[in-house]
Amino acid sequence: MPDLKIYNSLSRKKEIFKPIHPGFVGIYVCGPTVYGHAHLGHAKSYTSYDVIVRFLRYLNYKVRYVQNITDVGHLLGDANEGEDRILKQARIEKIEPMEVVERYMRSYFEDMDALNVLRPDISPRASAHIPEQIELVQTLLDKGYAYEVNGTVYFSVEKFKDYGKLSGRDVNELKSGVRINVHSDKRHPADFALWKKAEPEHLMQWNSPWGKGYPGWHAECSVMSTKYLGQPFDIHGGGIENIFPHHECEIAQSEAATGKEFAHYWIHNNMITVDGQKMGKSLSNFITIKDALKKYDPMAIRFFVLSSHYRSPLDFSESAREAGQKGLERFIEGYHRLRKASCVNLKPNGIYSQAINNYKQRFEEEMNDDFNSPKAIAALFDFLKETNSALDKNEMDQEMQSSALKIIDETAGNVLGLIKPGTTDVFGQADQKDIQSMVNLLIELRNKLRSEKNFNLADEIRKRLLEIGFELRDTASGTEWKKN
RNA sequence: GGCGACGUACCCAAGUGGCUAAGGGAGAGGUCUGCAAAACCUUUAUUCAGCGGUUCGAAUCCGCUCGUCGCCUCCA
């Protein structure tokens, strides 16, 4: 099998992946701040990393996947005067901050489960790692990379020579950046808070050597990644919009504190736009996953996301989404056809055996090339065509059938996650509403027969329905039914 | 203003130096079929925003122009 290549944001090119410990991969991905329901952007991001982790496992790596839950420290608006977003939500909902966190964390996992996104191995919470964060801040102070002003500790970007290496920014140029407000306490405008002094009314605060306060924006990721994965670790992932300042600051803190490299490979996924506009929490154009799931099949959302590359932006529009839905249905239909086919009385053809191998090889090549899911899906569809064709011509024997099923389960199922475990046949699914309309339809047809005096068939319908548990009663006001 | 990405058929979307420019959706024609559906076959970009340049050879590299978007403030 060819080598796995990953586009590394640090070097800005594809690199051959070499794990630090052969056979093992440690991956950390920036998780959500849980103060609201997850939206389609989260769906793209975490579906992408889900497939990355699934593929690493397909390659037989033993993967430890850590994704944090941010439940403290992120501020709205200006870094120094902004309000903690979780506190703000707590005030709006009139509940405890930790209730906000619980509520939306559960909501997040619920949505991810629906999208068939596997849970991370560890979901550490920022608020549960305050001592470690304090320790990091203290180390940086001791080593001279940080300074304290009135209960708040800042990281000095000028002390860390590599600051800007990920985002391609220059510390001196940042100084004159028009949108950075110079705050009087900071020695350099790009300096960022490691620890923030809390006002007495601030609901989330902890004791520290610098008084009561709470950790800065970036500390949690530095601390929790290295706590569970060591330093350096293999892969750090996150949204492209976090390259600066978040990831830049993570690198600065961690590398300054230990003198060691932080993470080998940086993976950044691109964003979802809605009708060409970025979908953001601060903009009010975002579509929550819960809303989307009311209208769309979760697997179709997943398929839609995977039909573009993780590093490409993806525009969500009704027509694009619908095309994805149709494409997924085509795949699922073909998959079930293969599963149900009875491959007997046949004239097997070796060409199809070859097609199975070709597909497996192509799938692996495409995924090895920086997790190219669109190309992997293209290979899947080509294979599907060959499968349908072989079934049409009755050229598939049971051995081919079972190996074809196995490879589809491993690739489209286990890696792309397009076959939800326990998926029932597409032709057998119905919910309560569907059953109701179906019984009503039978009643309507039966009444038509009655009006045509075709009582034999009308009675048979009533009898057969009763046998499967639906009792009909003809009343003056029409036919009623109940489920026995 | 600084940094960066992108512009490929009717729509979505791969391809980033060289075999016929993937795949999905939509459209058209056909096979099959009582009728549908599904499936299969054929078909829809001599051309990759535009203009120059490098090269034996470019959608792919370089320059400029136009357009779209992201980051520089929390954001997946």
Coordinates of C-alpha atoms (C1' of nucleotides) in Angstrom, one line a residue:
Chain A
M1 CA 0.0 0.0 0.0
P2 CA 1.3 3.5 -0.8
D3 CA 2.3 5.8 2.0
L4 CA -0.3 8.0 3.6
K5 CA 0.3 11.7 2.7
I6 CA -1.1 14.5 4.8
Y7 CA -1.2 18.2 3.9
N8 CA 0.7 19.8 6.8
S9 CA -0.3 23.4 7.4
L10 CA 3.1 24.0 9.0
S11 CA 5.1 23.2 5.9
R12 CA 2.2 24.1 3.5
K13 CA 2.7 20.9 1.6
K14 CA 1.8 17.2 1.6
E15 CA 4.1 15.1 3.7
I16 CA 4.4 11.4 4.1
F17 CA 3.0 10.5 7.4
K18 CA 5.4 9.1 9.9
P19 CA 4.0 8.4 13.4
I20 CA 6.2 9.2 16.4
H21 CA 5.6 5.7 17.8
P22 CA 5.3 3.1 15.0
G23 CA 1.8 1.7 14.9
F24 CA 0.3 4.4 17.1
V25 CA -1.3 7.8 16.3
G26 CA -2.2 10.5 18.7
I27 CA -4.6 13.1 17.3
Y28 CA -6.0 16.1 19.0
V29 CA -8.8 18.1 17.4
C30 CA -10.2 21.4 18.7
G31 CA -13.7 20.7 19.9
P32 CA -16.8 22.9 20.3
T33 CA -17.5 25.6 22.8
V34 CA -20.7 24.3 24.3
Y35 CA -23.0 27.3 24.6
G36 CA -25.4 26.5 21.8
H37 CA -26.6 23.8 19.5
A38 CA -24.1 22.6 16.9
H39 CA -24.5 23.7 13.4
L40 CA -23.6 22.5 9.9
G41 CA -20.1 23.9 10.2
H42 CA -19.5 21.5 13.1
A43 CA -21.0 18.7 10.9
K44 CA -18.4 19.4 8.2
S45 CA -15.5 19.7 10.6
Y46 CA -16.1 16.7 12.8
T47 CA -17.3 14.5 10.0
S48 CA -14.0 15.2 8.3
Y49 CA -11.9 14.3 11.3
D50 CA -14.1 11.3 11.9
V51 CA -13.2 10.0 8.5
I52 CA -9.5 10.8 9.1
V53 CA -9.5 8.8 12.3
R54 CA -11.5 6.0 10.8
F55 CA -9.1 5.7 7.9
L56 CA -6.1 5.7 10.3
R57 CA -7.7 2.8 12.0
Y58 CA -8.4 1.2 8.7
L59 CA -4.6 1.4 8.1
N60 CA -4.3 -0.5 11.4
Y61 CA -2.9 2.3 13.5
K62 CA -3.9 2.3 17.1
V63 CA -5.4 5.7 17.4
R64 CA -6.0 7.8 20.4
Y65 CA -8.4 10.6 19.4
V66 CA -8.7 13.5 21.9
Q67 CA -11.2 16.2 21.3
N68 CA -11.8 18.9 23.9
I69 CA -15.0 20.4 25.2
T70 CA -14.5 24.0 25.8
D71 CA -16.6 25.1 28.8
V72 CA -14.7 28.1 30.1
G73 CA -12.5 30.9 28.9
H74 CA -13.7 31.9 25.5
L75 CA -14.9 35.5 25.3
L76 CA -17.2 37.3 23.1
G77 CA -16.1 40.5 21.4
D78 CA -13.1 42.3 22.6
A79 CA -10.6 40.1 24.3
N80 CA -10.3 42.3 27.4
E81 CA -13.8 43.5 27.8
G82 CA -15.8 40.6 26.3
E83 CA -18.1 38.5 28.2
D84 CA -17.6 34.7 28.6
R85 CA -20.0 33.2 26.1
I86 CA -21.1 30.5 28.5
L87 CA -21.9 33.0 31.2
K88 CA -23.8 35.0 28.7
Q89 CA -25.9 32.0 27.7
A90 CA -26.4 31.1 31.4
R91 CA -27.8 34.6 31.9
I92 CA -30.1 34.3 28.9
E93 CA -31.4 30.9 29.9
K94 CA -31.4 31.7 33.6
I95 CA -29.5 28.6 34.6
E96 CA -26.1 27.7 36.0
P97 CA -23.1 28.0 33.6
M98 CA -22.4 24.3 34.2
E99 CA -26.0 23.6 33.2
V100 CA -25.4 25.4 30.0
V101 CA -22.3 23.2 29.4
E102 CA -24.1 20.0 30.2
R103 CA -27.1 20.8 28.1
Y104 CA -25.2 21.7 24.9
M105 CA -22.5 19.1 25.4
R106 CA -25.3 16.4 25.4
S107 CA -26.9 18.1 22.4
Y108 CA -23.6 18.1 20.6
F109 CA -23.0 14.4 21.1
E110 CA -26.6 13.6 20.2
D111 CA -26.1 15.4 16.8
M112 CA -22.7 13.7 16.2
D113 CA -24.2 10.3 17.0
A114 CA -27.0 11.0 14.4
L115 CA -24.3 11.8 11.8
N116 CA -22.6 8.6 12.6
V117 CA -19.5 10.5 13.9
L118 CA -17.7 8.2 16.3
R119 CA -17.0 9.6 19.7
P120 CA -13.5 10.7 20.5
D121 CA -11.6 8.4 22.9
I122 CA -11.2 11.2 25.4
S123 CA -13.4 14.3 25.6
P124 CA -11.6 16.4 28.2
R125 CA -13.2 19.5 29.6
A126 CA -11.3 22.7 30.1
S127 CA -12.8 23.3 33.5
A128 CA -11.6 20.0 34.7
H129 CA -8.0 20.9 33.9
I130 CA -7.5 24.2 35.7
P131 CA -4.6 23.0 37.8
E132 CA -2.7 21.9 34.8
Q133 CA -3.3 25.2 33.1
I134 CA -2.1 27.1 36.1
E135 CA 1.0 25.0 36.0
L136 CA 1.6 25.9 32.4
V137 CA 1.2 29.6 33.1
Q138 CA 3.6 29.3 36.1
T139 CA 6.2 27.6 33.9
L140 CA 6.0 30.3 31.3
L141 CA 6.4 33.0 34.0
D142 CA 9.4 31.1 35.4
K143 CA 11.0 30.9 32.0
G144 CA 10.4 34.5 31.3
Y145 CA 8.0 34.1 28.4
A146 CA 5.1 35.7 30.4
Y147 CA 4.5 38.6 32.6
E148 CA 1.8 39.4 35.1
V149 CA -0.1 42.7 35.3
N150 CA -2.6 43.2 38.0
G151 CA -3.8 39.6 38.3
T152 CA -3.7 38.9 34.6
V153 CA -0.8 37.0 33.0
Y154 CA 0.2 37.6 29.4
F155 CA 2.4 35.7 27.0
S156 CA 5.0 37.8 25.4
V157 CA 5.1 37.1 21.7
E158 CA 8.4 38.9 21.2
K159 CA 10.1 36.4 23.5
F160 CA 9.1 33.4 21.4
K161 CA 11.0 33.7 18.1
D162 CA 8.9 31.2 16.2
Y163 CA 5.7 33.1 16.9
G164 CA 3.9 33.3 13.5
K165 CA 5.4 30.1 12.0
L166 CA 2.1 28.4 11.5
S167 CA 0.1 31.4 10.2
G168 CA 2.8 33.1 8.3
R169 CA 2.6 36.3 10.4
D170 CA 5.2 38.6 11.5
V171 CA 5.2 39.9 15.0
N172 CA 6.4 43.3 14.0
E173 CA 3.7 43.7 11.4
L174 CA 1.1 42.6 13.9
K175 CA 2.1 45.6 15.9
S176 CA 0.6 47.9 13.3
G177 CA -2.4 45.7 12.4
V178 CA -5.3 48.1 12.1
R179 CA -7.8 45.9 13.8
I180 CA -5.9 45.2 16.9
N181 CA -6.7 47.5 19.8
V182 CA -3.8 48.3 21.8
H183 CA -4.5 47.5 25.4
S184 CA -2.5 49.4 28.0
D185 CA -1.5 46.4 30.0
K186 CA 0.0 44.6 27.1
R187 CA 3.7 45.1 26.2
H188 CA 2.9 44.1 22.6
P189 CA -0.5 44.3 21.0
A190 CA -0.3 40.7 19.9
D191 CA 0.4 39.4 23.5
F192 CA -2.3 37.2 24.6
A193 CA -3.8 36.3 28.0
L194 CA -2.7 33.1 29.6
W195 CA -4.7 33.7 32.8
K196 CA -7.3 36.4 33.4
K197 CA -8.2 38.1 36.5
A198 CA -11.9 37.6 37.4
E199 CA -14.2 40.3 38.6
P200 CA -16.0 39.4 41.8
E201 CA -19.3 38.8 39.9
H202 CA -17.7 36.4 37.4
L203 CA -19.4 33.1 38.0
M204 CA -16.6 30.8 36.9
Q205 CA -13.3 31.5 38.7
W206 CA -10.6 29.6 40.4
N207 CA -7.8 30.4 42.9
S208 CA -4.4 30.9 41.4
P209 CA -1.0 32.3 42.4
W210 CA -2.2 35.5 40.8
G211 CA -5.5 35.7 42.6
K212 CA -8.9 34.6 41.5
G213 CA -9.3 34.2 37.8
Y214 CA -9.8 31.9 34.9
P215 CA -7.6 30.5 32.1
G216 CA -7.1 32.4 28.8
W217 CA -8.3 31.3 25.5
H218 CA -5.6 28.9 24.3
A219 CA -4.3 27.2 27.4
E220 CA -6.7 24.3 27.5
C221 CA -5.7 22.9 24.2
S222 CA -2.0 23.1 25.0
V223 CA -2.5 21.4 28.3
M224 CA -5.1 18.7 27.4
S225 CA -3.4 17.6 24.2
T226 CA -0.1 17.0 25.8
K227 CA -1.5 15.5 29.0
Y228 CA -3.2 12.7 27.0
L229 CA -0.9 12.5 24.0
G230 CA 2.5 13.6 25.2
Q231 CA 4.7 16.2 23.5
P232 CA 5.3 16.2 20.7
F233 CA 2.2 14.3 19.5
D234 CA 1.3 13.3 15.9
I235 CA -1.6 15.3 14.6
H236 CA -3.4 18.5 15.6
G237 CA -6.5 19.3 13.8
G238 CA -9.0 22.2 13.8
G239 CA -10.9 24.7 11.7
I240 CA -8.9 26.8 9.3
E241 CA -10.2 30.0 11.1
N242 CA -8.3 28.9 14.2
I243 CA -4.9 29.0 12.6
F244 CA -4.5 32.5 13.9
P245 CA -4.5 33.3 16.7
H246 CA -5.6 30.1 18.5
H247 CA -3.2 27.5 17.1
E248 CA -0.4 30.0 16.8
C249 CA -0.8 30.7 20.5
E250 CA -1.0 27.0 21.4
I251 CA 2.3 26.4 19.6
A252 CA 3.9 29.4 21.3
Q253 CA 2.8 28.4 24.8
S254 CA 3.6 24.7 24.5
E255 CA 7.0 25.0 22.8
A256 CA 8.1 27.9 25.0
A257 CA 7.2 25.9 28.1
T258 CA 9.0 22.7 27.2
G259 CA 11.5 23.6 24.5
K260 CA 10.1 20.7 22.5
E261 CA 8.0 20.7 19.3
F262 CA 4.3 20.7 20.0
A263 CA 2.7 18.7 17.2
H264 CA 4.1 17.2 14.0
Y265 CA 1.2 17.6 11.6
W266 CA -1.4 20.3 11.5
I267 CA -4.6 19.6 9.7
H268 CA -7.0 22.4 9.0
N269 CA -10.5 21.9 7.5
N270 CA -12.2 24.5 5.5
M271 CA -15.6 26.1 6.2
I272 CA -19.2 25.7 5.2
T273 CA -20.8 28.6 3.6
V274 CA -24.5 29.1 3.1
D275 CA -25.4 30.6 -0.3
G276 CA -21.9 31.8 -0.5
Q277 CA -21.6 33.4 2.9
K278 CA -19.6 32.1 5.8
M279 CA -21.8 30.5 8.5
G280 CA -20.7 31.7 11.9
K281 CA -21.9 31.8 15.4
S282 CA -21.5 35.5 15.4
L283 CA -23.4 35.8 12.2
S284 CA -27.0 34.8 12.5
N285 CA -27.1 32.7 9.3
F286 CA -26.2 29.4 10.7
I287 CA -28.3 26.2 10.3
T288 CA -28.2 23.9 13.4
I289 CA -27.8 20.2 12.9
K290 CA -31.0 19.7 14.7
D291 CA -32.9 21.8 12.2
A292 CA -31.2 20.2 9.3
L293 CA -32.1 16.7 10.7
K294 CA -35.8 17.6 10.8
K295 CA -35.7 17.9 7.0
Y296 CA -32.8 15.8 5.8
D297 CA -31.4 12.3 6.2
P298 CA -28.4 12.4 8.5
M299 CA -26.4 10.1 6.1
A300 CA -27.2 12.5 3.3
I301 CA -25.6 15.4 5.2
R302 CA -22.6 13.2 5.8
F303 CA -22.4 12.2 2.2
F304 CA -22.8 15.8 1.2
V305 CA -19.9 16.8 3.4
L306 CA -17.6 14.0 2.2
S307 CA -18.3 14.8 -1.5
S308 CA -16.0 17.7 -1.2
H309 CA -12.5 17.7 0.1
Y310 CA -12.0 18.6 3.8
R311 CA -9.6 21.5 2.8
S312 CA -12.1 22.9 0.3
P313 CA -14.9 25.3 1.3
L314 CA -18.3 23.8 0.9
D315 CA -21.4 25.8 0.0
F316 CA -24.6 24.5 1.4
S317 CA -27.5 25.1 -1.0
E318 CA -30.8 23.3 -1.5
S319 CA -29.9 21.9 -4.9
A320 CA -26.4 20.7 -3.8
R321 CA -27.9 19.0 -0.8
E322 CA -30.6 17.4 -2.9
A323 CA -28.0 16.1 -5.4
G324 CA -26.2 14.6 -2.4
Q325 CA -29.3 12.9 -1.2
K326 CA -30.0 11.3 -4.5
G327 CA -26.4 10.2 -4.8
L328 CA -26.5 8.5 -1.4
E329 CA -29.8 6.8 -2.3
R330 CA -28.2 5.4 -5.4
F331 CA -25.4 3.9 -3.3
I332 CA -27.7 2.5 -0.6
E333 CA -30.0 1.0 -3.2
G334 CA -27.1 -0.7 -4.9
Y335 CA -25.7 -1.9 -1.6
H336 CA -28.9 -3.5 -0.6
R337 CA -29.3 -5.0 -4.0
L338 CA -25.9 -6.7 -3.6
R339 CA -26.8 -7.9 -0.2
K340 CA -30.1 -9.5 -1.2
A341 CA -29.0 -11.0 -4.5
S342 CA -29.0 -14.7 -4.6
C343 CA -26.1 -15.5 -6.8
V344 CA -27.1 -18.9 -8.1
N345 CA -27.7 -20.3 -11.6
L346 CA -24.9 -18.1 -12.8
K347 CA -22.1 -17.7 -15.3
P348 CA -19.4 -16.2 -13.2
N349 CA -17.0 -13.8 -14.9
G350 CA -13.5 -13.1 -13.6
I351 CA -13.7 -9.5 -14.7
Y352 CA -15.8 -8.7 -11.6
S353 CA -13.3 -10.3 -9.3
Q354 CA -10.7 -8.0 -10.8
A355 CA -13.1 -5.1 -10.3
I356 CA -13.3 -5.8 -6.5
N357 CA -9.5 -5.7 -6.2
N358 CA -9.3 -2.6 -8.3
Y359 CA -11.8 -0.8 -6.2
K360 CA -10.0 -1.7 -2.9
Q361 CA -6.8 -0.5 -4.3
R362 CA -8.2 2.8 -5.7
F363 CA -10.0 3.5 -2.5
E364 CA -6.8 3.2 -0.5
E365 CA -4.8 5.3 -3.0
E366 CA -7.3 8.1 -2.9
M367 CA -7.7 8.1 0.9
N368 CA -3.9 7.9 1.3
D369 CA -3.6 11.1 -0.7
D370 CA -4.6 13.5 2.0
F371 CA -7.9 11.7 2.8
N372 CA -9.4 12.5 -0.6
S373 CA -12.9 11.4 0.2
P374 CA -14.5 12.8 -3.1
K375 CA -12.2 10.6 -5.1
A376 CA -12.8 7.7 -2.9
I377 CA -16.5 8.2 -3.4
A378 CA -16.0 8.4 -7.2
A379 CA -14.2 5.0 -7.0
L380 CA -17.1 3.7 -5.0
F381 CA -19.6 4.7 -7.6
D382 CA -17.5 3.2 -10.4
F383 CA -17.4 0.0 -8.5
L384 CA -21.1 0.2 -7.9
K385 CA -21.7 0.4 -11.6
E386 CA -19.6 -2.7 -12.2
T387 CA -21.5 -4.4 -9.4
N388 CA -24.9 -3.6 -10.8
S389 CA -23.7 -4.7 -14.2
A390 CA -22.4 -8.0 -12.9
L391 CA -25.7 -8.6 -11.2
D392 CA -27.7 -7.7 -14.3
K393 CA -25.8 -10.2 -16.3
N394 CA -25.9 -12.8 -13.6
E395 CA -22.1 -13.0 -13.6
M396 CA -21.5 -12.9 -9.9
D397 CA -21.1 -16.0 -7.8
Q398 CA -21.5 -16.2 -4.0
E399 CA -17.8 -15.9 -3.3
M400 CA -17.6 -12.6 -5.3
Q401 CA -20.7 -11.4 -3.6
S402 CA -19.3 -11.9 -0.1
S403 CA -16.0 -10.4 -0.9
A404 CA -17.7 -7.4 -2.6
L405 CA -19.9 -6.9 0.4
K406 CA -16.9 -7.2 2.7
I407 CA -14.9 -4.5 0.9
I408 CA -17.9 -2.1 0.7
D409 CA -18.5 -2.6 4.4
E410 CA -14.9 -1.9 5.2
T411 CA -14.6 1.2 3.0
A412 CA -17.9 2.9 2.5
G413 CA -19.1 1.5 5.8
N414 CA -16.3 1.6 8.3
V415 CA -14.2 4.4 6.9
L416 CA -16.6 6.8 5.2
G417 CA -19.4 5.8 7.7
L418 CA -22.1 5.9 5.0
I419 CA -23.7 2.7 6.2
K420 CA -25.1 3.3 9.6
P421 CA -24.6 0.2 11.8
G422 CA -27.9 -1.7 12.0
T423 CA -29.3 0.0 8.9
T424 CA -32.4 -1.8 7.8
D425 CA -33.3 -2.3 4.2
V426 CA -34.2 0.9 2.5
F427 CA -37.3 -0.8 1.3
G428 CA -38.4 -1.7 4.7
Q429 CA -38.3 1.5 6.6
A430 CA -41.4 3.3 7.8
D431 CA -42.3 5.5 10.7
Q432 CA -45.5 6.1 12.5
K433 CA -46.7 8.7 10.1
D434 CA -46.0 6.5 7.1
I435 CA -48.1 3.6 8.6
Q436 CA -51.0 5.9 9.3
S437 CA -51.1 7.2 5.7
M438 CA -50.8 3.6 4.5
V439 CA -53.8 2.4 6.5
N440 CA -55.8 5.4 5.4
L441 CA -54.9 4.6 1.9
L442 CA -56.2 1.0 2.3
I443 CA -59.4 2.3 3.9
E444 CA -59.9 4.7 1.0
L445 CA -59.4 1.9 -1.6
R446 CA -61.7 -0.4 0.4
N447 CA -64.5 2.2 0.5
K448 CA -64.2 2.6 -3.2
L449 CA -64.7 -1.1 -3.6
R450 CA -67.7 -0.9 -1.2
S451 CA -69.3 1.8 -3.2
E452 CA -68.7 -0.4 -6.3
K453 CA -70.4 -3.2 -4.3
N454 CA -67.2 -5.3 -4.5
F455 CA -67.8 -6.6 -1.0
N456 CA -65.8 -9.7 -1.3
L457 CA -62.5 -7.8 -1.9
A458 CA -63.6 -5.1 0.6
D459 CA -64.1 -7.7 3.3
E460 CA -60.9 -9.4 2.5
I461 CA -59.0 -6.2 3.0
R462 CA -60.8 -5.8 6.4
K463 CA -60.0 -9.4 7.4
R464 CA -56.4 -9.2 6.3
L465 CA -55.8 -6.0 8.1
L466 CA -57.3 -7.4 11.3
E467 CA -54.9 -10.4 11.0
I468 CA -52.0 -8.0 11.1
G469 CA -53.5 -6.0 13.9
F470 CA -55.4 -3.2 12.4
E471 CA -59.1 -3.2 13.2
L472 CA -61.5 -1.3 11.0
R473 CA -64.9 0.0 12.1
D474 CA -67.4 1.4 9.7
T475 CA -69.3 4.1 11.4
A476 CA -71.9 6.7 10.3
S477 CA -69.2 9.3 10.1
G478 CA -66.8 7.2 8.1
T479 CA -64.3 4.3 8.7
E480 CA -62.2 4.4 11.8
W481 CA -59.3 2.2 12.7
K482 CA -57.2 1.2 15.7
K483 CA -54.1 -0.9 16.2
N484 CA -54.7 -3.9 18.4
Chain B
rG1 C1' -3.7 47.8 4.8
rG2 C1' -1.3 42.7 5.9
rC3 C1' -1.7 37.2 5.2
rG4 C1' -4.1 33.2 2.6
rA5 C1' -7.5 30.4 -0.6
rC6 C1' -10.4 29.9 -4.7
rG7 C1' -12.7 30.7 -9.9
rU8 C1' -13.3 23.5 -14.0
rA9 C1' -19.9 21.5 -18.0
rC10 C1' -26.9 23.5 -16.5
rC11 C1' -25.8 22.6 -10.7
rC12 C1' -22.3 20.3 -7.0
rA13 C1' -17.3 18.7 -7.3
rA14 C1' -12.2 15.9 -8.2
rG15 C1' -7.8 16.7 -10.9
rU16 C1' -2.2 21.0 -9.5
rG17 C1' 3.2 19.6 -15.7
rG18 C1' 2.3 14.8 -20.3
rC19 C1' -2.2 8.6 -21.2
rU20 C1' -9.3 10.0 -23.7
rA21 C1' -10.4 16.7 -17.9
rA22 C1' -13.0 11.7 -12.2
rG23 C1' -17.6 11.1 -9.8
rG24 C1' -22.7 12.7 -8.3
rG25 C1' -27.2 15.5 -9.6
rA26 C1' -30.0 17.3 -13.8
rG27 C1' -31.2 16.9 -19.3
rA28 C1' -31.5 13.8 -24.0
rG29 C1' -31.7 9.0 -26.6
rG30 C1' -31.8 3.6 -26.0
rU31 C1' -32.1 -1.7 -23.6
rC32 C1' -35.3 -4.0 -20.1
rU33 C1' -40.4 -3.7 -18.6
rG34 C1' -48.1 -4.9 -18.7
rC35 C1' -47.4 0.2 -16.7
rA36 C1' -44.0 2.5 -13.4
rA37 C1' -39.5 2.3 -10.5
rA38 C1' -34.6 0.5 -10.3
rA39 C1' -30.5 -1.1 -13.2
rC40 C1' -27.5 -1.0 -17.6
rC41 C1' -25.7 1.4 -22.3
rU42 C1' -24.9 6.0 -25.1
rU43 C1' -24.8 11.2 -24.8
rU44 C1' -23.9 16.7 -22.6
rA45 C1' -16.4 21.0 -21.2
rU46 C1' -11.2 20.5 -28.3
rU47 C1' -11.7 23.0 -22.8
rC48 C1' -10.5 24.6 -17.3
rA49 C1' -12.5 33.4 -15.2
rG50 C1' -9.6 36.7 -18.9
rC51 C1' -4.8 38.2 -21.0
rG52 C1' 0.3 37.5 -21.4
rG53 C1' 4.8 34.4 -20.2
rU54 C1' 8.0 29.8 -19.0
rU55 C1' 8.1 24.8 -21.3
rC56 C1' 8.8 20.0 -26.4
rG57 C1' 4.2 20.0 -23.5
rA58 C1' -0.1 23.8 -18.6
rA59 C1' -6.5 23.6 -16.1
rU60 C1' -2.0 22.5 -13.4
rC61 C1' 4.2 26.8 -12.9
rC62 C1' 5.0 32.5 -13.2
rG63 C1' 3.0 37.7 -13.9
rC64 C1' -1.0 41.0 -14.5
rU65 C1' -6.4 41.9 -14.7
rC66 C1' -11.4 40.8 -13.2
rG67 C1' -14.5 38.2 -9.6
rU68 C1' -15.6 35.4 -5.0
rC69 C1' -14.3 34.0 -0.2
rG70 C1' -11.6 33.4 4.5
rC71 C1' -8.2 35.1 8.4
rC72 C1' -6.0 39.5 10.9
rU73 C1' -11.7 39.9 17.2
rC74 C1' -14.7 34.5 19.6
rC75 C1' -15.9 31.1 15.8
rA76 C1' -15.7 24.2 13.2

